[in-house]
PDB file of C-alpha atoms in Angstrom:
ATOM      1  CA  MET V   1      -5.129  -1.641 -22.975  1.00 44.00           C
ATOM      2  CA  GLU V   2      -4.405  -5.129 -24.283  1.00 47.00           C
ATOM      3  CA  MET V   3      -1.508  -7.172 -22.959  1.00 47.00           C
ATOM      4  CA  ASN V   4      -0.401 -10.738 -23.465  1.00 46.00           C
ATOM      5  CA  ILE V   5      -0.468 -13.086 -20.477  1.00 44.00           C
ATOM      6  CA  VAL V   6       3.326 -13.121 -20.562  1.00 45.00           C
ATOM      7  CA  GLN V   7       5.141 -10.020 -21.740  1.00 48.00           C
ATOM      8  CA  ARG V   8       8.287 -11.834 -22.816  1.00 48.00           C
ATOM      9  CA  LEU V   9      10.552  -8.816 -23.257  1.00 49.00           C
ATOM     10  CA  ASN V  10      10.080  -7.634 -19.673  1.00 60.00           C
ATOM     11  CA  TYR V  11       9.399 -11.031 -18.071  1.00 67.00           C
ATOM     12  CA  GLN V  12       6.030  -9.847 -16.808  1.00 77.00           C
ATOM     13  CA  LEU V  13       3.213 -12.205 -15.760  1.00 87.00           C
ATOM     14  CA  ILE V  14      -0.095 -10.411 -16.130  1.00 91.00           C
ATOM     15  CA  HIS V  15      -3.527 -11.988 -15.811  1.00 91.00           C
ATOM     16  CA  PRO V  16      -5.410 -11.420 -19.088  1.00 89.00           C
ATOM     17  CA  GLU V  17      -8.481  -9.914 -17.377  1.00 92.00           C
ATOM     18  CA  THR V  18      -6.560  -7.226 -15.515  1.00 94.00           C
ATOM     19  CA  VAL V  19      -8.282  -3.851 -15.874  1.00 95.00           C
ATOM     20  CA  PHE V  20      -5.797  -1.165 -16.908  1.00 96.00           C
ATOM     21  CA  GLY V  21      -6.396   2.583 -17.013  1.00 97.00           C
ATOM     22  CA  GLU V  22      -4.574   4.786 -19.480  1.00 96.00           C
ATOM     23  CA  ASN V  23      -0.848   5.494 -19.382  1.00 96.00           C
ATOM     24  CA  VAL V  24       0.080   2.615 -17.049  1.00 96.00           C
ATOM     25  CA  ARG V  25       3.808   1.923 -16.998  1.00 95.00           C
ATOM     26  CA  LEU V  26       5.181  -1.444 -15.885  1.00 94.00           C
ATOM     27  CA  GLY V  27       8.739  -2.304 -14.903  1.00 93.00           C
ATOM     28  CA  LEU V  28      10.639  -5.528 -15.365  1.00 92.00           C
ATOM     29  CA  GLY V  29       9.238  -8.676 -13.715  1.00 92.00           C
ATOM     30  CA  VAL V  30       5.846  -7.303 -12.636  1.00 95.00           C
ATOM     31  CA  LEU V  31       3.352 -10.000 -11.531  1.00 95.00           C
ATOM     32  CA  ILE V  32      -0.379  -9.200 -11.619  1.00 96.00           C
ATOM     33  CA  GLU V  33      -2.908 -11.891 -10.621  1.00 95.00           C
ATOM     34  CA  GLU V  34      -6.648 -12.146 -11.370  1.00 96.00           C
ATOM     35  CA  GLY V  35      -9.197  -9.502 -10.500  1.00 97.00           C
ATOM     36  CA  CYS V  36      -6.770  -6.573 -10.258  1.00 98.00           C
ATOM     37  CA  GLU V  37      -7.689  -3.027 -11.281  1.00 98.00           C
ATOM     38  CA  ILE V  38      -5.103  -0.360 -12.049  1.00 98.00           C
ATOM     39  CA  GLY V  39      -6.048   3.311 -12.529  1.00 98.00           C
ATOM     40  CA  ASN V  40      -4.752   5.953 -14.927  1.00 98.00           C
ATOM     41  CA  ASP V  41      -1.169   7.264 -14.909  1.00 97.00           C
ATOM     42  CA  VAL V  42       0.128   4.518 -12.602  1.00 97.00           C
ATOM     43  CA  LEU V  43       3.773   3.458 -12.389  1.00 97.00           C
ATOM     44  CA  LEU V  44       4.547  -0.060 -11.151  1.00 97.00           C
ATOM     45  CA  CYS V  45       8.327  -0.363 -10.963  1.00 96.00           C
ATOM     46  CA  ASN V  46      10.426  -3.532 -11.264  1.00 95.00           C
ATOM     47  CA  TYR V  47       9.209  -6.723  -9.574  1.00 96.00           C
ATOM     48  CA  VAL V  48       5.999  -5.334  -8.084  1.00 97.00           C
ATOM     49  CA  ILE V  49       3.656  -8.167  -7.077  1.00 97.00           C
ATOM     50  CA  MET V  50      -0.122  -7.773  -7.057  1.00 98.00           C
ATOM     51  CA  ARG V  51      -2.034 -10.747  -5.639  1.00 97.00           C
ATOM     52  CA  PRO V  52      -5.742 -11.288  -6.544  1.00 97.00           C
ATOM     53  CA  ASN V  53      -8.256  -8.437  -6.370  1.00 98.00           C
ATOM     54  CA  VAL V  54      -5.835  -5.607  -5.666  1.00 98.00           C
ATOM     55  CA  ARG V  55      -6.988  -2.087  -6.607  1.00 98.00           C
ATOM     56  CA  ILE V  56      -4.645   0.807  -7.340  1.00 98.00           C
ATOM     57  CA  GLY V  57      -6.003   4.310  -7.971  1.00 98.00           C
ATOM     58  CA  ASP V  58      -4.964   7.026 -10.404  1.00 98.00           C
ATOM     59  CA  ASN V  59      -1.558   8.763 -10.285  1.00 98.00           C
ATOM     60  CA  THR V  60      -0.125   6.188  -7.898  1.00 98.00           C
ATOM     61  CA  LYS V  61       3.457   4.927  -7.881  1.00 98.00           C
ATOM     62  CA  ALA V  62       4.727   1.649  -6.406  1.00 98.00           C
ATOM     63  CA  ALA V  63       8.523   1.374  -6.351  1.00 98.00           C
ATOM     64  CA  HIS V  64      10.644  -1.743  -6.842  1.00 97.00           C
ATOM     65  CA  PHE V  65       9.695  -4.981  -5.038  1.00 98.00           C
ATOM     66  CA  ALA V  66       6.453  -3.623  -3.519  1.00 98.00           C
ATOM     67  CA  VAL V  67       4.004  -6.438  -2.633  1.00 98.00           C
ATOM     68  CA  PHE V  68       0.216  -6.084  -2.480  1.00 98.00           C
ATOM     69  CA  GLU V  69      -1.497  -9.101  -0.918  1.00 98.00           C
ATOM     70  CA  GLU V  70      -5.037 -10.145  -1.879  1.00 98.00           C
ATOM     71  CA  GLY V  71      -7.613  -7.364  -1.717  1.00 98.00           C
ATOM     72  CA  ALA V  72      -5.165  -4.610  -0.744  1.00 98.00           C
ATOM     73  CA  HIS V  73      -6.102  -1.144  -1.945  1.00 98.00           C
ATOM     74  CA  ALA V  74      -4.013   1.942  -2.684  1.00 98.00           C
ATOM     75  CA  GLY V  75      -6.034   5.061  -3.510  1.00 98.00           C
ATOM     76  CA  ASN V  76      -5.264   7.977  -5.811  1.00 98.00           C
ATOM     77  CA  ASN V  77      -1.978   9.914  -5.662  1.00 98.00           C
ATOM     78  CA  VAL V  78      -0.304   7.373  -3.364  1.00 98.00           C
ATOM     79  CA  ASN V  79       3.496   7.037  -3.273  1.00 98.00           C
ATOM     80  CA  ILE V  80       4.709   3.587  -2.169  1.00 98.00           C
ATOM     81  CA  GLY V  81       8.419   3.119  -1.550  1.00 98.00           C
ATOM     82  CA  SER V  82      10.569   0.169  -2.530  1.00 98.00           C
ATOM     83  CA  MET V  83      10.334  -3.163  -0.684  1.00 98.00           C
ATOM     84  CA  CYS V  84       7.001  -2.342   0.958  1.00 98.00           C
ATOM     85  CA  HIS V  85       4.373  -4.907   1.909  1.00 98.00           C
ATOM     86  CA  LEU V  86       0.603  -4.458   2.217  1.00 98.00           C
ATOM     87  CA  THR V  87      -1.189  -7.394   3.840  1.00 97.00           C
ATOM     88  CA  LYS V  88      -4.524  -8.834   2.747  1.00 97.00           C
ATOM     89  CA  ASP V  89      -7.228  -6.136   2.586  1.00 98.00           C
ATOM     90  CA  ALA V  90      -4.972  -3.342   3.916  1.00 98.00           C
ATOM     91  CA  VAL V  91      -5.979   0.145   2.734  1.00 98.00           C
ATOM     92  CA  LEU V  92      -3.920   3.199   1.835  1.00 98.00           C
ATOM     93  CA  GLU V  93      -6.355   6.038   1.173  1.00 98.00           C
ATOM     94  CA  ASP V  94      -5.686   8.914  -1.247  1.00 98.00           C
ATOM     95  CA  TRP V  95      -2.511  11.019  -0.976  1.00 98.00           C
ATOM     96  CA  VAL V  96      -0.690   8.625   1.374  1.00 98.00           C
ATOM     97  CA  PHE V  97       3.104   8.525   1.417  1.00 98.00           C
ATOM     98  CA  TYR V  98       4.238   5.006   2.387  1.00 98.00           C
ATOM     99  CA  GLY V  99       8.017   4.923   2.978  1.00 98.00           C
ATOM    100  CA  ALA V 100      10.470   2.307   1.743  1.00 98.00           C
ATOM    101  CA  GLY V 101      10.503  -0.990   3.606  1.00 98.00           C
ATOM    102  CA  SER V 102       7.266  -0.347   5.497  1.00 98.00           C
ATOM    103  CA  MET V 103       4.773  -3.129   6.127  1.00 98.00           C
ATOM    104  CA  THR V 104       1.344  -3.834   7.499  1.00 98.00           C
ATOM    105  CA  LEU V 105       0.360  -6.885   9.551  1.00 97.00           C
ATOM    106  CA  ASN V 106      -3.159  -8.311   9.831  1.00 94.00           C
ATOM    107  CA  ASP V 107      -3.123 -11.323  12.196  1.00 92.00           C
ATOM    108  CA  LYS V 108      -2.636 -10.694  15.938  1.00 87.00           C
ATOM    109  CA  ARG V 109      -2.551 -14.425  16.772  1.00 83.00           C
ATOM    110  CA  MET V 110      -0.282 -15.660  13.963  1.00 82.00           C
ATOM    111  CA  ALA V 111      -2.910 -18.371  13.570  1.00 77.00           C
ATOM    112  CA  TYR V 112      -1.439 -20.050  10.489  1.00 78.00           C
ATOM    113  CA  GLY V 113      -2.062 -23.795  10.886  1.00 81.00           C
ATOM    114  CA  ARG V 114      -3.879 -23.245  14.191  1.00 83.00           C
ATOM    115  CA  GLY V 115      -7.473 -22.759  13.124  1.00 80.00           C
ATOM    116  CA  GLU V 116      -9.145 -19.895  11.367  1.00 82.00           C
ATOM    117  CA  ALA V 117      -7.345 -16.568  11.425  1.00 80.00           C
ATOM    118  CA  ASN V 118      -9.202 -13.443  12.484  1.00 87.00           C
ATOM    119  CA  LEU V 119      -7.641 -10.971  10.059  1.00 91.00           C
ATOM    120  CA  GLU V 120      -7.731  -7.280  10.963  1.00 96.00           C
ATOM    121  CA  PRO V 121      -6.235  -5.236   8.130  1.00 97.00           C
ATOM    122  CA  PRO V 122      -4.849  -1.793   8.969  1.00 98.00           C
ATOM    123  CA  THR V 123      -5.984   1.435   7.300  1.00 98.00           C
ATOM    124  CA  VAL V 124      -3.873   4.485   6.532  1.00 98.00           C
ATOM    125  CA  LYS V 125      -6.187   7.476   6.093  1.00 98.00           C
ATOM    126  CA  PHE V 126      -6.102  10.365   3.618  1.00 98.00           C
ATOM    127  CA  GLY V 127      -2.846  12.334   3.469  1.00 98.00           C
ATOM    128  CA  ALA V 128      -0.980  10.365   6.131  1.00 98.00           C
ATOM    129  CA  ARG V 129       2.806   9.983   5.859  1.00 98.00           C
ATOM    130  CA  ILE V 130       4.547   6.762   6.863  1.00 98.00           C
ATOM    131  CA  GLY V 131       8.340   6.909   7.199  1.00 98.00           C
ATOM    132  CA  ALA V 132      10.739   4.203   6.026  1.00 98.00           C
ATOM    133  CA  GLY V 133      10.740   0.849   7.802  1.00 98.00           C
ATOM    134  CA  VAL V 134       7.503   1.371   9.730  1.00 98.00           C
ATOM    135  CA  ILE V 135       5.506  -1.657  10.930  1.00 98.00           C
ATOM    136  CA  ILE V 136       1.749  -1.119  11.314  1.00 98.00           C
ATOM    137  CA  MET V 137       0.115  -3.764  13.513  1.00 98.00           C
ATOM    138  CA  PRO V 138      -3.231  -5.492  12.814  1.00 97.00           C
ATOM    139  CA  GLY V 139      -6.373  -3.366  12.911  1.00 97.00           C
ATOM    140  CA  VAL V 140      -4.534  -0.074  13.456  1.00 98.00           C
ATOM    141  CA  VAL V 141      -5.953   3.070  11.841  1.00 98.00           C
ATOM    142  CA  ILE V 142      -3.548   5.899  11.036  1.00 98.00           C
ATOM    143  CA  GLY V 143      -5.583   9.128  10.978  1.00 98.00           C
ATOM    144  CA  GLU V 144      -5.786  11.744   8.229  1.00 98.00           C
ATOM    145  CA  ASN V 145      -2.611  13.797   7.760  1.00 98.00           C
ATOM    146  CA  ALA V 146      -0.852  11.952  10.592  1.00 98.00           C
ATOM    147  CA  SER V 147       2.904  11.376  10.327  1.00 98.00           C
ATOM    148  CA  ILE V 148       4.760   8.270  11.544  1.00 98.00           C
ATOM    149  CA  GLY V 149       8.546   8.444  12.039  1.00 98.00           C
ATOM    150  CA  SER V 150      10.895   5.994  10.338  1.00 98.00           C
ATOM    151  CA  GLY V 151      11.476   2.677  12.114  1.00 98.00           C
ATOM    152  CA  SER V 152       8.376   2.963  14.290  1.00 98.00           C
ATOM    153  CA  VAL V 153       6.142   0.081  15.363  1.00 98.00           C
ATOM    154  CA  VAL V 154       2.545   1.344  15.456  1.00 98.00           C
ATOM    155  CA  THR V 155       0.500  -0.722  17.929  1.00 98.00           C
ATOM    156  CA  LYS V 156      -2.560   1.514  18.378  1.00 97.00           C
ATOM    157  CA  ASP V 157      -4.685   3.974  16.425  1.00 98.00           C
ATOM    158  CA  VAL V 158      -3.084   7.329  15.633  1.00 98.00           C
ATOM    159  CA  PRO V 159      -5.434  10.352  15.643  1.00 98.00           C
ATOM    160  CA  ALA V 160      -5.590  12.714  12.675  1.00 98.00           C
ATOM    161  CA  GLY V 161      -2.836  15.320  12.413  1.00 98.00           C
ATOM    162  CA  GLU V 162      -0.519  13.838  15.053  1.00 98.00           C
ATOM    163  CA  ILE V 163       3.178  12.927  14.807  1.00 98.00           C
ATOM    164  CA  TRP V 164       4.123   9.575  16.340  1.00 98.00           C
ATOM    165  CA  PHE V 165       7.373   7.618  16.460  1.00 98.00           C
ATOM    166  CA  GLY V 166       9.212   4.943  18.456  1.00 98.00           C
ATOM    167  CA  ASN V 167       8.800   1.307  19.440  1.00 98.00           C
ATOM    168  CA  PRO V 168       6.046   1.250  20.407  1.00 98.00           C
ATOM    169  CA  ALA V 169       5.095   4.483  18.638  1.00 98.00           C
ATOM    170  CA  ARG V 170       3.876   7.316  20.867  1.00 98.00           C
ATOM    171  CA  LYS V 171       2.711  10.859  20.244  1.00 98.00           C
ATOM    172  CA  ALA V 172       5.576  13.299  19.753  1.00 98.00           C
ATOM    173  CA  GLY V 173       3.719  16.345  18.453  1.00 98.00           C
ATOM    174  CA  ASP V 174       1.256  17.679  15.931  1.00 98.00           C
ATOM    175  CA  VAL V 175       1.624  18.045  12.174  1.00 98.00           C
ATOM    176  CA  PRO V 176       1.515  21.784  11.348  1.00 97.00           C
ATOM    177  CA  GLU V 177      -1.732  22.590   9.525  1.00 94.00           C
ATOM    178  CA  ARG V 178       0.245  24.155   6.654  1.00 96.00           C
ATOM    179  CA  GLU V 179       1.497  20.603   5.887  1.00 96.00           C
ATOM    180  CA  TRP V 180      -1.983  19.035   5.794  1.00 96.00           C
ATOM    181  CA  ILE V 181      -3.392  17.955   2.459  1.00 96.00           C
ATOM    182  CA  LYS V 182      -6.952  19.237   2.209  1.00 93.00           C
ATOM    183  CA  GLN V 183      -9.665  17.039   0.719  1.00 89.00           C
ATOM    184  CA  SER V 184     -11.494  18.624  -2.165  1.00 79.00           C
TER     185      SER V 184
END
């Protein structure tokens, strides 16, 4: 798919070497920097920002004002709500639901201007569901088919198939197996 560097009608800024799959739809004001790869049947809504080297898999949707920092990755069949933020190198595996206003963090020390940062990007595993407004702390791994309640602050790893919520998030139950997405 060929695109100009600036798509004037929609005020988009798209690096000319961006790799696009088929049937990619872009909203108003989308910004895509160098080294990005976008799969087939992807929807990037208005004002989505993709910093360098972001990868987005097939059948994935990112709603308005979603931000992907450098090297972030969203797998196949991921649903990302509006005003979400993925920090540098954060990973959302396939079939993740990532609720509106959620964010990942990757620097425990907030080392900006104080020496080299030791970044620890979080990972959200296959089929996990993240409610709206969730904060996932550096290095945390959310297990497969886990569910995190809205407004939670996740400070430690969440095992597969568990329901957690609160600040800090704690186990509240188990996701019924009938709600699990099975890997094929």
